[in-house]
């Protein structure tokens, strides 16, 4: 676990890199993990004298890493050395920037996953009244919601691990809006949910959208999406964005049909797998 001082230094290093690159080098998950006592997360820090010049985080539960080097200390091998400390874990390149591309190629890494950010402008809110959709209730819905999340995302390396601690940590965040966390029910119970988020600049996000396998293909995802977007519009958000795996074709199609367009890509670079080596 990092000391509070080290957490502050890593945050400052990340802010310095963001200012230089125009891109956040660590995502929300990695920033939250800095101060958490999580045995699955390893931290690697590199110093030049007293100054922190490099940081890498290996999340063994997710099987991936995130790393950055101070802009004034690049091209000196610090990144390569940090990469080696990650035990072969693939690393995220947020924003799919040129330096990360070159760095990945120089270290013989290939693209393993691509995460898209899709965005659209929001229409003015309307009086949407869907009788099956209501706000989330922690007391009655939490267990069903976590089960549903694990089922709907059983293929997803990170989201399938979303647990009660993740749920309550996010509900304690300043952006949390109880009316923007919507669930849908059917005769059996919880059938889907759409958790929306409003960023400090007022823009909206489809934070998590999931439907139970029994409800998939029934139009419930579209209804939950519409209800959440309507809520964000009512809160005054001018635009809304979301993260989706490029390989999740059905979801990309749903968002495409709902008027979203790709504005950004994050790429996971990792060592070639057995299969990709054989197909080369
Ligand atoms: C990507 C990053 C970590 C590289 O760190 P670094 O300390 O500069 O990397 P290294 O010095 O070990 O570079 C190793 C090789 O990668 C390639 N490389 C790295 N940056 C490059 C750039 N900007 N342009 C071209 N090639 C580059 C080179 O082949 C380099 O070897 P060389 O300097 O002998 O030519 C750093 O630019 C960074 O922090 N970027 C922002 C965060 C990020 O993108 N993280 C994800 C990494 S996948």
PDB file of C-alpha atoms and ligand atoms in Angstrom, residues 17 21 25 67-70 73-81 91-94 97-100 102-104 106-107 269, ligand 1:
ATOM      1  CA  UNK A  17       1.900  13.875 -17.834  1.00  0.00           C
ATOM      2  CA  UNK A  21       0.203  14.678 -23.423  1.00  0.00           C
ATOM      3  CA  UNK A  25      -2.245   8.331 -18.088  1.00  0.00           C
ATOM      4  CA  UNK A  67       2.266   3.227 -16.505  1.00  0.00           C
ATOM      5  CA  UNK A  68       3.732   6.638 -17.115  1.00  0.00           C
ATOM      6  CA  UNK A  69       7.062   8.438 -17.227  1.00  0.00           C
ATOM      7  CA  UNK A  70       7.629  12.095 -16.372  1.00  0.00           C
ATOM      8  CA  UNK A  73      12.632  11.989 -18.292  1.00  0.00           C
ATOM      9  CA  UNK A  74      11.428  10.072 -21.348  1.00  0.00           C
ATOM     10  CA  UNK A  75      13.541   8.183 -23.915  1.00  0.00           C
ATOM     11  CA  UNK A  76      16.014   7.154 -21.210  1.00  0.00           C
ATOM     12  CA  UNK A  77      14.786   3.606 -20.726  1.00  0.00           C
ATOM     13  CA  UNK A  78      12.640   4.309 -17.624  1.00  0.00           C
ATOM     14  CA  UNK A  79       9.470   3.125 -19.406  1.00  0.00           C
ATOM     15  CA  UNK A  80      11.115  -0.094 -20.623  1.00  0.00           C
ATOM     16  CA  UNK A  81      12.406  -0.831 -17.133  1.00  0.00           C
ATOM     17  CA  UNK A  91      -0.473  -2.184 -20.500  1.00  0.00           C
ATOM     18  CA  UNK A  92      -3.099   0.396 -21.377  1.00  0.00           C
ATOM     19  CA  UNK A  93      -2.310   3.233 -23.794  1.00  0.00           C
ATOM     20  CA  UNK A  94      -5.030   5.780 -23.135  1.00  0.00           C
ATOM     21  CA  UNK A  97      -1.136   8.220 -28.664  1.00  0.00           C
ATOM     22  CA  UNK A  98       1.884   7.998 -31.023  1.00  0.00           C
ATOM     23  CA  UNK A  99       4.618   7.672 -28.311  1.00  0.00           C
ATOM     24  CA  UNK A 100       2.792   4.737 -26.693  1.00  0.00           C
ATOM     25  CA  UNK A 102       6.197   3.408 -30.746  1.00  0.00           C
ATOM     26  CA  UNK A 103       6.967   2.280 -27.206  1.00  0.00           C
ATOM     27  CA  UNK A 104       4.743  -0.796 -27.611  1.00  0.00           C
ATOM     28  CA  UNK A 106       9.847  -1.213 -29.602  1.00  0.00           C
ATOM     29  CA  UNK A 107       8.951  -3.678 -26.832  1.00  0.00           C
ATOM     30  CA  UNK A 269      -0.845  -3.564 -25.683  1.00  0.00           C
TER      31      UNK A 269
HETATM   32  C1  LIG B   1       5.005   5.535 -23.332  1.00  0.00           C
HETATM   33  C2  LIG B   1       5.971   5.966 -22.200  1.00  0.00           C
HETATM   34  C3  LIG B   1       5.644   5.174 -20.930  1.00  0.00           C
HETATM   35  C4  LIG B   1       7.419   5.619 -22.652  1.00  0.00           C
HETATM   36  O1  LIG B   1       8.323   5.863 -21.575  1.00  0.00           O
HETATM   37  P1  LIG B   1       9.888   6.117 -21.857  1.00  0.00           P
HETATM   38  O2  LIG B   1      10.584   6.109 -20.547  1.00  0.00           O
HETATM   39  O3  LIG B   1      10.051   7.310 -22.720  1.00  0.00           O
HETATM   40  O4  LIG B   1      10.257   4.801 -22.689  1.00  0.00           O
HETATM   41  P2  LIG B   1      11.742   4.267 -23.057  1.00  0.00           P
HETATM   42  O5  LIG B   1      12.754   5.340 -22.874  1.00  0.00           O
HETATM   43  O6  LIG B   1      11.963   2.995 -22.296  1.00  0.00           O
HETATM   44  O7  LIG B   1      11.553   3.961 -24.627  1.00  0.00           O
HETATM   45  C5  LIG B   1      11.839   2.689 -25.206  1.00  0.00           C
HETATM   46  C6  LIG B   1      11.696   2.765 -26.717  1.00  0.00           C
HETATM   47  O8  LIG B   1      10.322   3.026 -27.071  1.00  0.00           O
HETATM   48  C7  LIG B   1      10.271   3.851 -28.260  1.00  0.00           C
HETATM   49  N1  LIG B   1       9.685   5.158 -27.941  1.00  0.00           N
HETATM   50  C8  LIG B   1       9.299   5.600 -26.724  1.00  0.00           C
HETATM   51  N2  LIG B   1       8.767   6.842 -26.839  1.00  0.00           N
HETATM   52  C9  LIG B   1       8.816   7.185 -28.144  1.00  0.00           C
HETATM   53  C10 LIG B   1       8.433   8.349 -28.884  1.00  0.00           C
HETATM   54  N3  LIG B   1       7.892   9.418 -28.262  1.00  0.00           N
HETATM   55  N4  LIG B   1       8.641   8.358 -30.211  1.00  0.00           N
HETATM   56  C11 LIG B   1       9.199   7.296 -30.846  1.00  0.00           C
HETATM   57  N5  LIG B   1       9.599   6.170 -30.184  1.00  0.00           N
HETATM   58  C12 LIG B   1       9.408   6.117 -28.864  1.00  0.00           C
HETATM   59  C13 LIG B   1      11.723   4.016 -28.695  1.00  0.00           C
HETATM   60  O9  LIG B   1      12.038   2.944 -29.578  1.00  0.00           O
HETATM   61  C14 LIG B   1      12.459   3.880 -27.361  1.00  0.00           C
HETATM   62  O10 LIG B   1      13.810   3.516 -27.526  1.00  0.00           O
HETATM   63  P3  LIG B   1      14.902   4.663 -27.913  1.00  0.00           P
HETATM   64  O11 LIG B   1      14.649   5.860 -27.032  1.00  0.00           O
HETATM   65  O12 LIG B   1      16.210   3.981 -27.652  1.00  0.00           O
HETATM   66  O13 LIG B   1      14.675   4.991 -29.363  1.00  0.00           O
HETATM   67  C15 LIG B   1       5.903   7.492 -21.944  1.00  0.00           C
HETATM   68  O14 LIG B   1       5.960   8.195 -23.186  1.00  0.00           O
HETATM   69  C16 LIG B   1       4.660   7.939 -21.219  1.00  0.00           C
HETATM   70  O15 LIG B   1       4.639   8.012 -19.989  1.00  0.00           O
HETATM   71  N6  LIG B   1       3.555   8.258 -21.965  1.00  0.00           N
HETATM   72  C17 LIG B   1       2.307   8.629 -21.355  1.00  0.00           C
HETATM   73  C18 LIG B   1       1.628   7.429 -20.655  1.00  0.00           C
HETATM   74  C19 LIG B   1       1.392   6.241 -21.607  1.00  0.00           C
HETATM   75  O16 LIG B   1       1.154   6.374 -22.791  1.00  0.00           O
HETATM   76  N7  LIG B   1       1.429   5.021 -21.025  1.00  0.00           N
HETATM   77  C20 LIG B   1       1.131   3.813 -21.774  1.00  0.00           C
HETATM   78  C21 LIG B   1       2.348   3.091 -22.266  1.00  0.00           C
HETATM   79  S1  LIG B   1       1.859   1.725 -23.335  1.00  0.00           S
END
